[in-house]
Amino acid sequence: MTLPFWQTKQVPPPESQNSGLKRVFGPWRLIAMGVGVTVGTGLFSLTGVAAGQNAGPAVIISFLIAAIAASFAGLCYAELAGMLPSGGSAYAYAYAGLGEIVAWIIGWDLILEYTVGAAAVASSASGYIASLLKGWNIIIDPRLLAPPMTDVVMPDGHTAHAWCNAPGMLLLFIITLMLMRGTNFSVRLNSLVVLVKILVIVGLIIVCTPFVDTSNFHPFIPANTGKFGEFGISGIMRAAGMAFFAYVGIDIVSTAAQDTKNPQRNMPIGILGSLLTCAVIYVVFSTILLGVVDYRALAHDPSPVATAMDKIHMPWMAVLVKIGITFGFISVLFGLLIGQSRIAMNMADDGLLPPFLARLHKGTSTPWTAHIITAATAAVLTGCVPIATLGEMTSIGTLLAFVIVCAGVTALRFRAPEAPRSFQVPGGPFAVPLLGIISCGIVMGSMSPLTWMRLILWLAVGFCVYFAYGIRKSRLRNNSTKQGGNL
């Protein structure tokens, strides 16, 4: 007899699913959301931090490594999204292929990933907001731009301790109110913001290319300082781990299946299209940025693009780019917050989390309770935790999700060999999934012990919640109408 926490859930065909959410996403809107989330903090902030603290100019290689590993996972996501077009992303895939306990682990991990990711994005956005306003002679008190106890330099030159990151906290609540107004309105606004963001990136690349100084690429791989992760090969791998923050967009796209028209066709297109687009953008953009600004100047810079624009002495272009990037953060937060609400909603529907998280607003058909809780939690993290820590936590959560998705493809090839698949990973049930597991596992292994400790602590709390609440309330275990049995 199968233990309750190893039971798998059969996902009903898409035509029988009625979540109450409006289906507003087509393939282009999915790609726009994936690009909007992926081309954000990873590009505009963590590029500088990863280069300055870990890899130097070789952060370009780090992005390539992350893109290759993400491509294996992206192929696996595409197969499962076409086969199981239900909300919940990796959580739903794990539930169908690996059992309830694994689904709980990945669902709990995704809650951390999206909430912390939103906090990191908001934290980064505040740096650009401050830089933009400074150009208009509007000065925000530096103590309101960093986590508590961080040393900041006041306008009169003396050093003080920061209070909190206030602009980032405010931005989170603004985006949450936008989402609570309705998904269709939010999607239209997001598509417009993504278009503006892409135009800004293209313009920035064109304008900055003549200012590239090749001496900034020497040494391309700085010598290791004697500490793992600080330059050298280990630094490249540590930066690749941080770069995975960027590719959370793949997972975000797959959470929107219940909001998507014809998900079996459109989900694979959205996932693979956004992955390819973003990989090219990251490599080209990081090359130009590090050609303009010496990586040593970016170690603690939350807004490296603003620094680059100030260096080329083109004030009019600097203002346009900062405005574009600042508004561009809207699309990143949009994806992360909508993904978090869908994960919480699906776990609540399955009985693993309290039912109020699945409650939809009668007027807008949005999970308003989940949105409010997510915004409040992310705001606390934004105000109090450094961006580098937030970025590492998001990356390790993303990597764990990728590993489980790759394993899910292999499991479902044997567990449900006859199930229809609108897209199928080439090379059989082992080749690509195994490459995905190995490559993501290697990058996870390069992350700091403290990051691992935080992840393990979060998962330990999750097990306590599951065995105290989820396993008793599970609809699969209690033979409710949503039970699907084993595939």
Tab-separated table of C-alpha atoms in Angstrom:
chain	number	residue	atom	x	y	z
A	1	MET	CA	0.000	0.000	0.000
A	2	THR	CA	1.339	3.423	-0.982
A	3	LEU	CA	1.995	5.758	1.929
A	4	PRO	CA	-0.224	8.868	1.686
A	5	PHE	CA	2.670	11.224	1.167
A	6	TRP	CA	3.967	9.153	-1.782
A	7	GLN	CA	0.647	9.121	-3.646
A	8	THR	CA	0.570	10.901	-6.989
A	9	LYS	CA	-2.198	13.104	-8.286
A	10	GLN	CA	-3.726	12.694	-11.712
A	11	VAL	CA	-4.183	16.063	-13.385
A	12	PRO	CA	-7.484	16.303	-15.276
A	13	PRO	CA	-7.430	17.235	-18.969
A	14	PRO	CA	-7.383	20.992	-19.669
A	15	GLU	CA	-10.926	21.074	-21.020
A	16	SER	CA	-12.250	19.804	-17.665
A	17	GLN	CA	-10.361	22.332	-15.552
A	18	ASN	CA	-12.232	25.360	-14.227
A	19	SER	CA	-10.226	27.272	-11.648
A	20	GLY	CA	-12.348	30.411	-11.860
A	21	LEU	CA	-9.400	32.343	-13.318
A	22	LYS	CA	-9.781	34.148	-16.639
A	23	ARG	CA	-7.760	32.700	-19.546
A	24	VAL	CA	-6.033	35.794	-20.934
A	25	PHE	CA	-2.547	34.540	-21.932
A	26	GLY	CA	-1.636	33.614	-25.491
A	27	PRO	CA	1.886	32.586	-26.644
A	28	TRP	CA	3.150	36.148	-27.093
A	29	ARG	CA	1.832	37.291	-23.749
A	30	LEU	CA	3.495	34.280	-22.111
A	31	ILE	CA	6.811	35.129	-23.761
A	32	ALA	CA	6.365	38.750	-22.691
A	33	MET	CA	5.804	37.668	-19.093
A	34	GLY	CA	8.809	35.296	-19.175
A	35	VAL	CA	11.077	37.967	-20.653
A	36	GLY	CA	9.605	40.589	-18.332
A	37	VAL	CA	10.464	38.544	-15.234
A	38	THR	CA	13.796	37.189	-16.463
A	39	VAL	CA	15.180	40.453	-17.816
A	40	GLY	CA	15.075	42.378	-14.576
A	41	THR	CA	17.047	42.350	-11.369
A	42	GLY	CA	19.362	39.615	-12.629
A	43	LEU	CA	20.372	41.879	-15.504
A	44	PHE	CA	20.108	45.348	-13.991
A	45	SER	CA	21.535	44.638	-10.524
A	46	LEU	CA	23.005	41.209	-9.883
A	47	THR	CA	25.235	41.436	-12.974
A	48	GLY	CA	27.331	44.018	-11.174
A	49	VAL	CA	27.288	42.271	-7.792
A	50	ALA	CA	28.229	38.892	-9.310
A	51	ALA	CA	31.047	40.462	-11.336
A	52	GLY	CA	32.392	42.598	-8.515
A	53	GLN	CA	32.273	39.960	-5.781
A	54	ASN	CA	32.688	36.636	-7.578
A	55	ALA	CA	33.664	36.351	-11.239
A	56	GLY	CA	34.975	39.637	-12.626
A	57	PRO	CA	34.515	39.974	-16.417
A	58	ALA	CA	34.123	36.177	-16.554
A	59	VAL	CA	30.573	36.691	-15.286
A	60	ILE	CA	29.797	36.456	-19.011
A	61	ILE	CA	30.814	32.781	-18.791
A	62	SER	CA	28.666	32.458	-15.669
A	63	PHE	CA	25.609	33.605	-17.619
A	64	LEU	CA	26.422	31.110	-20.377
A	65	ILE	CA	26.700	28.274	-17.840
A	66	ALA	CA	23.411	29.312	-16.268
A	67	ALA	CA	21.761	29.512	-19.701
A	68	ILE	CA	22.954	26.030	-20.695
A	69	ALA	CA	21.764	24.474	-17.438
A	70	ALA	CA	18.498	26.391	-17.667
A	71	SER	CA	17.990	25.180	-21.248
A	72	PHE	CA	17.973	21.536	-20.086
A	73	ALA	CA	15.436	22.432	-17.423
A	74	GLY	CA	13.493	24.558	-19.920
A	75	LEU	CA	13.037	21.583	-22.241
A	76	CYS	CA	11.746	19.528	-19.322
A	77	TYR	CA	9.407	22.320	-18.268
A	78	ALA	CA	8.080	22.504	-21.840
A	79	GLU	CA	7.260	18.775	-21.923
A	80	LEU	CA	5.497	18.814	-18.573
A	81	ALA	CA	3.670	22.078	-19.291
A	82	GLY	CA	2.276	20.594	-22.497
A	83	MET	CA	1.400	17.314	-20.798
A	84	LEU	CA	0.016	18.708	-17.518
A	85	PRO	CA	-1.284	22.201	-18.301
A	86	SER	CA	-2.483	22.925	-14.781
A	87	GLY	CA	-1.562	25.733	-12.428
A	88	GLY	CA	1.171	25.252	-9.898
A	89	SER	CA	4.180	24.848	-12.151
A	90	ALA	CA	6.844	22.511	-10.731
A	91	TYR	CA	4.561	21.804	-7.779
A	92	ALA	CA	1.885	20.296	-10.056
A	93	TYR	CA	4.474	18.343	-12.053
A	94	ALA	CA	6.007	16.862	-8.912
A	95	TYR	CA	2.538	15.945	-7.576
A	96	ALA	CA	1.790	14.004	-10.761
A	97	GLY	CA	5.162	12.328	-11.175
A	98	LEU	CA	6.911	12.015	-7.814
A	99	GLY	CA	4.264	12.077	-5.086
A	100	GLU	CA	2.712	14.420	-2.555
A	101	ILE	CA	5.711	14.784	-0.263
A	102	VAL	CA	7.955	15.867	-3.145
A	103	ALA	CA	5.211	18.201	-4.360
A	104	TRP	CA	5.058	19.748	-0.903
A	105	ILE	CA	8.835	20.234	-0.842
A	106	ILE	CA	8.859	22.002	-4.195
A	107	GLY	CA	5.705	24.005	-3.438
A	108	TRP	CA	7.168	25.224	-0.160
A	109	ASP	CA	10.429	25.958	-1.971
A	110	LEU	CA	8.607	27.971	-4.646
A	111	ILE	CA	6.863	30.055	-1.990
A	112	LEU	CA	10.314	30.998	-0.705
A	113	GLU	CA	11.675	31.518	-4.215
A	114	TYR	CA	8.958	33.875	-5.403
A	115	THR	CA	8.577	35.851	-2.190
A	116	VAL	CA	12.318	36.367	-1.711
A	117	GLY	CA	12.700	37.034	-5.441
A	118	ALA	CA	10.099	39.780	-5.291
A	119	ALA	CA	11.925	41.269	-2.317
A	120	ALA	CA	15.224	41.264	-4.219
A	121	VAL	CA	13.644	42.961	-7.225
A	122	ALA	CA	12.002	45.636	-5.089
A	123	SER	CA	15.281	46.192	-3.236
A	124	SER	CA	17.089	46.736	-6.514
A	125	ALA	CA	14.369	48.993	-7.891
A	126	SER	CA	14.786	51.445	-5.023
A	127	GLY	CA	18.396	52.092	-6.069
A	128	TYR	CA	17.287	53.090	-9.568
A	129	ILE	CA	14.414	55.174	-8.234
A	130	ALA	CA	16.833	57.077	-5.987
A	131	SER	CA	19.302	57.581	-8.851
A	132	LEU	CA	16.556	58.825	-11.165
A	133	LEU	CA	15.152	61.279	-8.607
A	134	LYS	CA	18.640	62.513	-7.753
A	135	GLY	CA	19.017	63.614	-11.368
A	136	TRP	CA	15.975	65.825	-10.793
A	137	ASN	CA	17.466	67.175	-7.539
A	138	ILE	CA	15.063	65.132	-5.421
A	139	ILE	CA	17.156	63.479	-2.726
A	140	ILE	CA	15.817	60.524	-0.737
A	141	ASP	CA	17.325	60.166	2.732
A	142	PRO	CA	20.014	57.442	2.299
A	143	ARG	CA	18.788	55.825	5.516
A	144	LEU	CA	15.587	54.917	3.634
A	145	LEU	CA	17.443	53.110	0.838
A	146	ALA	CA	19.163	50.179	2.578
A	147	PRO	CA	18.497	47.435	5.168
A	148	PRO	CA	18.773	48.314	8.873
A	149	MET	CA	22.279	48.781	10.308
A	150	THR	CA	23.847	49.104	6.829
A	151	ASP	CA	26.402	51.943	6.759
A	152	VAL	CA	25.288	54.764	4.427
A	153	VAL	CA	26.859	58.119	3.618
A	154	MET	CA	24.659	61.113	4.408
A	155	PRO	CA	24.596	64.264	2.214
A	156	ASP	CA	26.866	66.098	4.676
A	157	GLY	CA	29.480	63.320	4.405
A	158	HIS	CA	29.086	61.581	7.747
A	159	THR	CA	28.240	57.869	8.032
A	160	ALA	CA	24.986	56.610	9.550
A	161	HIS	CA	23.056	53.369	9.918
A	162	ALA	CA	20.216	52.780	7.480
A	163	TRP	CA	16.622	52.315	8.647
A	164	CYS	CA	14.934	50.313	5.865
A	165	ASN	CA	14.490	50.133	2.103
A	166	ALA	CA	11.306	52.198	1.899
A	167	PRO	CA	10.862	52.771	-1.888
A	168	GLY	CA	11.077	49.030	-2.554
A	169	MET	CA	8.454	48.287	0.073
A	170	LEU	CA	6.090	50.889	-1.389
A	171	LEU	CA	6.576	49.546	-4.927
A	172	LEU	CA	5.533	46.051	-3.843
A	173	PHE	CA	2.191	47.282	-2.548
A	174	ILE	CA	1.572	49.347	-5.696
A	175	ILE	CA	2.083	46.293	-7.958
A	176	THR	CA	-0.075	44.171	-5.654
A	177	LEU	CA	-2.938	46.671	-5.937
A	178	MET	CA	-2.524	46.544	-9.715
A	179	LEU	CA	-2.784	42.739	-9.707
A	180	MET	CA	-5.826	42.815	-7.452
A	181	ARG	CA	-7.587	45.051	-9.968
A	182	GLY	CA	-7.691	42.149	-12.443
A	183	THR	CA	-5.390	39.858	-14.445
A	184	ASN	CA	-6.444	41.111	-17.897
A	185	PHE	CA	-5.645	44.732	-17.039
A	186	SER	CA	-2.340	43.668	-15.461
A	187	VAL	CA	-1.328	41.561	-18.475
A	188	ARG	CA	-1.938	44.410	-20.918
A	189	LEU	CA	0.071	46.837	-18.812
A	190	ASN	CA	2.830	44.241	-18.377
A	191	SER	CA	3.125	43.678	-22.146
A	192	LEU	CA	3.543	47.426	-22.685
A	193	VAL	CA	6.172	47.666	-19.942
A	194	VAL	CA	8.123	44.717	-21.392
A	195	LEU	CA	8.169	46.393	-24.826
A	196	VAL	CA	9.539	49.585	-23.260
A	197	LYS	CA	12.146	47.554	-21.370
A	198	ILE	CA	13.399	45.796	-24.514
A	199	LEU	CA	13.636	49.122	-26.364
A	200	VAL	CA	15.649	50.541	-23.452
A	201	ILE	CA	18.058	47.593	-23.497
A	202	VAL	CA	18.588	47.836	-27.253
A	203	GLY	CA	19.135	51.582	-26.981
A	204	LEU	CA	21.549	51.156	-24.101
A	205	ILE	CA	23.601	48.576	-26.013
A	206	ILE	CA	23.791	50.859	-29.070
A	207	VAL	CA	24.772	53.936	-27.051
A	208	CYS	CA	27.303	52.194	-24.777
A	209	THR	CA	29.132	50.115	-27.398
A	210	PRO	CA	31.443	52.981	-28.519
A	211	PHE	CA	32.502	53.482	-24.867
A	212	VAL	CA	33.621	49.874	-24.304
A	213	ASP	CA	37.188	49.784	-22.982
A	214	THR	CA	38.776	46.401	-23.668
A	215	SER	CA	41.204	46.922	-20.774
A	216	ASN	CA	38.252	46.331	-18.451
A	217	PHE	CA	38.274	42.695	-19.573
A	218	HIS	CA	41.836	42.113	-18.291
A	219	PRO	CA	42.248	39.905	-16.427
A	220	PHE	CA	39.175	38.174	-17.816
A	221	ILE	CA	39.256	35.596	-15.012
A	222	PRO	CA	40.742	37.322	-11.930
A	223	ALA	CA	42.906	35.142	-9.700
A	224	ASN	CA	41.149	33.461	-6.800
A	225	THR	CA	41.680	35.268	-3.502
A	226	GLY	CA	42.205	32.004	-1.639
A	227	LYS	CA	38.553	31.789	-0.652
A	228	PHE	CA	36.055	29.613	-2.509
A	229	GLY	CA	33.725	31.709	-4.653
A	230	GLU	CA	35.904	34.818	-4.783
A	231	PHE	CA	37.111	34.865	-8.392
A	232	GLY	CA	38.854	32.096	-10.307
A	233	ILE	CA	36.869	29.045	-11.459
A	234	SER	CA	34.972	28.782	-8.175
A	235	GLY	CA	33.963	32.431	-8.539
A	236	ILE	CA	32.574	31.766	-12.007
A	237	MET	CA	30.464	28.911	-10.628
A	238	ARG	CA	29.306	30.970	-7.631
A	239	ALA	CA	28.258	33.753	-10.020
A	240	ALA	CA	26.466	31.184	-12.201
A	241	GLY	CA	24.491	30.171	-9.122
A	242	MET	CA	23.516	33.778	-8.534
A	243	ALA	CA	22.685	34.166	-12.244
A	244	PHE	CA	19.975	31.548	-11.851
A	245	PHE	CA	17.984	34.267	-10.168
A	246	ALA	CA	17.399	35.451	-13.722
A	247	TYR	CA	15.895	32.255	-15.050
A	248	VAL	CA	13.084	32.127	-12.519
A	249	GLY	CA	11.044	33.459	-15.454
A	250	ILE	CA	10.845	29.918	-16.895
A	251	ASP	CA	9.073	28.716	-13.802
A	252	ILE	CA	6.877	31.799	-13.642
A	253	VAL	CA	5.524	31.139	-17.138
A	254	SER	CA	4.518	27.615	-16.173
A	255	THR	CA	2.508	28.871	-13.173
A	256	ALA	CA	0.118	30.657	-15.537
A	257	ALA	CA	-1.392	27.540	-17.158
A	258	GLN	CA	-4.809	28.196	-15.618
A	259	ASP	CA	-4.722	31.741	-17.047
A	260	THR	CA	-3.675	30.520	-20.531
A	261	LYS	CA	-5.691	29.841	-23.669
A	262	ASN	CA	-4.911	26.413	-25.196
A	263	PRO	CA	-2.176	25.728	-22.605
A	264	GLN	CA	-0.983	22.454	-24.167
A	265	ARG	CA	0.149	24.371	-27.251
A	266	ASN	CA	1.031	27.763	-25.819
A	267	MET	CA	2.908	26.812	-22.640
A	268	PRO	CA	5.895	25.138	-24.406
A	269	ILE	CA	6.087	28.077	-26.844
A	270	GLY	CA	6.078	30.570	-23.979
A	271	ILE	CA	8.733	28.720	-21.959
A	272	LEU	CA	11.223	28.008	-24.752
A	273	GLY	CA	10.651	31.373	-26.450
A	274	SER	CA	11.345	33.360	-23.295
A	275	LEU	CA	14.402	31.215	-22.432
A	276	LEU	CA	16.060	31.746	-25.829
A	277	THR	CA	15.340	35.469	-25.886
A	278	CYS	CA	16.666	36.048	-22.392
A	279	ALA	CA	19.866	34.004	-22.824
A	280	VAL	CA	20.918	36.205	-25.775
A	281	ILE	CA	20.052	39.424	-23.933
A	282	TYR	CA	22.031	38.467	-20.828
A	283	VAL	CA	25.250	37.558	-22.613
A	284	VAL	CA	25.277	40.629	-24.886
A	285	PHE	CA	24.228	43.068	-22.173
A	286	SER	CA	26.724	41.861	-19.551
A	287	THR	CA	29.535	42.106	-22.112
A	288	ILE	CA	28.734	45.747	-22.862
A	289	LEU	CA	28.212	46.703	-19.198
A	290	LEU	CA	31.548	45.269	-18.063
A	291	GLY	CA	33.290	46.866	-21.018
A	292	VAL	CA	32.119	50.287	-19.867
A	293	VAL	CA	32.565	49.951	-16.078
A	294	ASP	CA	35.455	48.256	-14.266
A	295	TYR	CA	34.050	45.253	-12.396
A	296	ARG	CA	35.841	46.340	-9.196
A	297	ALA	CA	33.538	49.349	-8.970
A	298	LEU	CA	30.408	47.184	-9.039
A	299	ALA	CA	30.921	44.935	-6.004
A	300	HIS	CA	28.351	46.729	-3.846
A	301	ASP	CA	26.456	48.659	-6.506
A	302	PRO	CA	22.696	47.858	-6.618
A	303	SER	CA	22.231	49.906	-9.811
A	304	PRO	CA	25.200	49.209	-12.169
A	305	VAL	CA	23.360	50.386	-15.282
A	306	ALA	CA	22.842	53.794	-13.685
A	307	THR	CA	26.576	53.842	-12.930
A	308	ALA	CA	27.390	52.985	-16.559
A	309	MET	CA	25.099	55.710	-17.882
A	310	ASP	CA	26.645	58.285	-15.574
A	311	LYS	CA	30.104	57.274	-16.793
A	312	ILE	CA	29.435	57.831	-20.496
A	313	HIS	CA	28.265	61.409	-19.744
A	314	MET	CA	25.061	61.409	-21.775
A	315	PRO	CA	22.559	62.901	-19.303
A	316	TRP	CA	19.545	62.752	-21.636
A	317	MET	CA	20.100	59.064	-22.400
A	318	ALA	CA	20.816	58.341	-18.740
A	319	VAL	CA	17.432	59.760	-17.758
A	320	LEU	CA	15.594	57.726	-20.425
A	321	VAL	CA	17.365	54.500	-19.466
A	322	LYS	CA	16.764	54.987	-15.738
A	323	ILE	CA	13.078	55.699	-16.384
A	324	GLY	CA	12.803	52.614	-18.598
A	325	ILE	CA	14.537	50.360	-16.098
A	326	THR	CA	12.537	51.723	-13.177
A	327	PHE	CA	9.277	51.003	-14.980
A	328	GLY	CA	10.747	47.719	-16.170
A	329	PHE	CA	10.821	46.445	-12.615
A	330	ILE	CA	7.026	46.488	-12.741
A	331	SER	CA	7.027	43.529	-15.147
A	332	VAL	CA	9.416	41.543	-12.937
A	333	LEU	CA	7.334	42.076	-9.823
A	334	PHE	CA	4.184	41.355	-11.815
A	335	GLY	CA	5.466	37.890	-12.760
A	336	LEU	CA	6.843	36.993	-9.346
A	337	LEU	CA	3.756	38.095	-7.442
A	338	ILE	CA	1.333	36.422	-9.841
A	339	GLY	CA	3.399	33.220	-9.702
A	340	GLN	CA	3.412	33.201	-5.911
A	341	SER	CA	-0.344	33.677	-5.714
A	342	ARG	CA	-0.949	30.801	-8.157
A	343	ILE	CA	1.308	28.424	-6.224
A	344	ALA	CA	-0.420	29.265	-2.931
A	345	MET	CA	-3.827	28.970	-4.574
A	346	ASN	CA	-3.113	25.512	-6.006
A	347	MET	CA	-1.630	24.188	-2.775
A	348	ALA	CA	-4.686	25.485	-0.915
A	349	ASP	CA	-6.998	23.845	-3.471
A	350	ASP	CA	-5.220	20.551	-2.754
A	351	GLY	CA	-5.749	21.021	0.978
A	352	LEU	CA	-2.049	21.386	1.790
A	353	LEU	CA	-2.417	25.036	2.809
A	354	PRO	CA	-5.374	26.832	4.453
A	355	PRO	CA	-8.330	27.390	2.087
A	356	PHE	CA	-8.405	31.178	2.497
A	357	LEU	CA	-5.320	31.349	0.233
A	358	ALA	CA	-7.444	30.073	-2.672
A	359	ARG	CA	-10.240	32.592	-2.122
A	360	LEU	CA	-11.017	34.647	-5.259
A	361	HIS	CA	-12.321	38.189	-5.257
A	362	LYS	CA	-15.894	38.193	-6.600
A	363	GLY	CA	-15.379	41.228	-8.787
A	364	THR	CA	-11.893	40.671	-10.246
A	365	SER	CA	-11.483	36.859	-9.991
A	366	THR	CA	-8.050	37.276	-8.381
A	367	PRO	CA	-6.695	35.443	-5.277
A	368	TRP	CA	-6.640	38.630	-3.225
A	369	THR	CA	-5.755	37.029	0.126
A	370	ALA	CA	-2.632	35.379	-1.290
A	371	HIS	CA	-1.632	38.661	-2.944
A	372	ILE	CA	-1.880	40.648	0.295
A	373	ILE	CA	0.068	38.112	2.386
A	374	THR	CA	2.789	37.833	-0.256
A	375	ALA	CA	3.160	41.607	-0.540
A	376	ALA	CA	3.419	42.054	3.228
A	377	THR	CA	6.039	39.306	3.627
A	378	ALA	CA	8.106	40.478	0.653
A	379	ALA	CA	7.961	44.060	1.919
A	380	VAL	CA	9.487	43.047	5.262
A	381	LEU	CA	12.299	41.190	3.458
A	382	THR	CA	12.859	44.124	1.093
A	383	GLY	CA	13.180	46.543	3.947
A	384	CYS	CA	15.463	44.424	6.110
A	385	VAL	CA	17.647	42.000	4.071
A	386	PRO	CA	20.610	42.814	1.731
A	387	ILE	CA	20.024	42.214	-1.986
A	388	ALA	CA	22.938	39.748	-2.373
A	389	THR	CA	21.407	37.471	0.278
A	390	LEU	CA	17.983	37.717	-1.339
A	391	GLY	CA	19.446	36.921	-4.759
A	392	GLU	CA	21.263	33.813	-3.536
A	393	MET	CA	18.155	32.480	-1.802
A	394	THR	CA	16.072	32.963	-4.941
A	395	SER	CA	18.703	31.243	-7.070
A	396	ILE	CA	19.014	28.136	-4.906
A	397	GLY	CA	15.232	27.849	-4.797
A	398	THR	CA	15.075	28.083	-8.588
A	399	LEU	CA	17.772	25.437	-8.977
A	400	LEU	CA	15.966	23.019	-6.659
A	401	ALA	CA	12.773	23.509	-8.694
A	402	PHE	CA	14.674	22.782	-11.911
A	403	VAL	CA	16.164	19.563	-10.500
A	404	ILE	CA	12.751	18.247	-9.435
A	405	VAL	CA	11.170	19.155	-12.790
A	406	CYS	CA	13.896	17.258	-14.645
A	407	ALA	CA	13.341	14.225	-12.400
A	408	GLY	CA	9.603	14.528	-13.015
A	409	VAL	CA	10.029	14.120	-16.776
A	410	THR	CA	11.828	10.796	-16.326
A	411	ALA	CA	9.332	9.579	-13.724
A	412	LEU	CA	6.320	10.380	-15.899
A	413	ARG	CA	7.855	8.728	-18.992
A	414	PHE	CA	7.585	5.447	-17.069
A	415	ARG	CA	4.542	6.198	-14.940
A	416	ALA	CA	2.390	7.535	-17.786
A	417	PRO	CA	4.034	6.490	-21.080
A	418	GLU	CA	0.813	6.794	-23.133
A	419	ALA	CA	-0.204	10.250	-21.885
A	420	PRO	CA	-0.424	12.827	-24.723
A	421	ARG	CA	2.562	15.169	-24.925
A	422	SER	CA	2.331	18.224	-27.164
A	423	PHE	CA	6.107	18.617	-26.815
A	424	GLN	CA	8.605	15.868	-25.988
A	425	VAL	CA	12.173	16.280	-24.774
A	426	PRO	CA	14.526	14.742	-27.365
A	427	GLY	CA	16.933	11.941	-26.481
A	428	GLY	CA	14.653	9.656	-24.491
A	429	PRO	CA	13.718	9.700	-20.794
A	430	PHE	CA	17.238	10.071	-19.386
A	431	ALA	CA	19.595	12.180	-21.524
A	432	VAL	CA	18.315	15.750	-21.179
A	433	PRO	CA	16.731	15.338	-17.711
A	434	LEU	CA	19.961	13.837	-16.359
A	435	LEU	CA	22.021	16.638	-17.885
A	436	GLY	CA	19.647	19.121	-16.274
A	437	ILE	CA	19.928	17.466	-12.863
A	438	ILE	CA	23.729	17.271	-13.051
A	439	SER	CA	24.291	20.822	-14.324
A	440	CYS	CA	21.865	22.399	-11.842
A	441	GLY	CA	23.279	20.228	-9.056
A	442	ILE	CA	26.832	21.371	-9.778
A	443	VAL	CA	25.782	25.016	-9.652
A	444	MET	CA	23.882	24.415	-6.396
A	445	GLY	CA	27.010	22.837	-4.931
A	446	SER	CA	28.965	26.021	-5.627
A	447	MET	CA	26.671	28.162	-3.480
A	448	SER	CA	27.698	29.279	-0.018
A	449	PRO	CA	27.145	27.087	3.071
A	450	LEU	CA	25.088	29.885	4.636
A	451	THR	CA	22.716	29.862	1.660
A	452	TRP	CA	22.341	26.091	2.028
A	453	MET	CA	21.649	26.474	5.741
A	454	ARG	CA	18.885	28.985	5.053
A	455	LEU	CA	17.309	26.638	2.502
A	456	ILE	CA	17.494	23.637	4.850
A	457	LEU	CA	15.989	25.678	7.680
A	458	TRP	CA	13.108	26.805	5.450
A	459	LEU	CA	12.453	23.222	4.319
A	460	ALA	CA	12.548	22.023	7.946
A	461	VAL	CA	9.858	24.559	8.833
A	462	GLY	CA	7.929	23.315	5.809
A	463	PHE	CA	8.022	19.702	6.986
A	464	CYS	CA	6.620	20.805	10.344
A	465	VAL	CA	3.744	22.582	8.588
A	466	TYR	CA	3.100	19.591	6.314
A	467	PHE	CA	2.976	16.974	9.052
A	468	ALA	CA	1.003	19.252	11.382
A	469	TYR	CA	-1.542	20.424	8.797
A	470	GLY	CA	-1.067	19.385	5.158
A	471	ILE	CA	-1.016	15.614	5.527
A	472	ARG	CA	-4.264	15.693	7.536
A	473	LYS	CA	-6.101	18.091	5.234
A	474	SER	CA	-4.800	16.707	1.926
A	475	ARG	CA	-7.680	16.210	-0.480
A	476	LEU	CA	-5.783	13.446	-2.236
A	477	ARG	CA	-5.532	11.516	1.019
A	478	ASN	CA	-9.117	12.185	2.040
A	479	ASN	CA	-10.602	10.955	-1.260
A	480	SER	CA	-12.215	14.264	-2.140
A	481	THR	CA	-13.625	15.082	-5.545
A	482	LYS	CA	-10.214	16.343	-6.645
A	483	GLN	CA	-8.439	13.082	-5.928
A	484	GLY	CA	-6.902	11.535	-8.996
A	485	GLY	CA	-5.145	8.471	-7.588
A	486	ASN	CA	-1.961	7.148	-9.138
A	487	LEU	CA	-1.146	7.869	-12.762
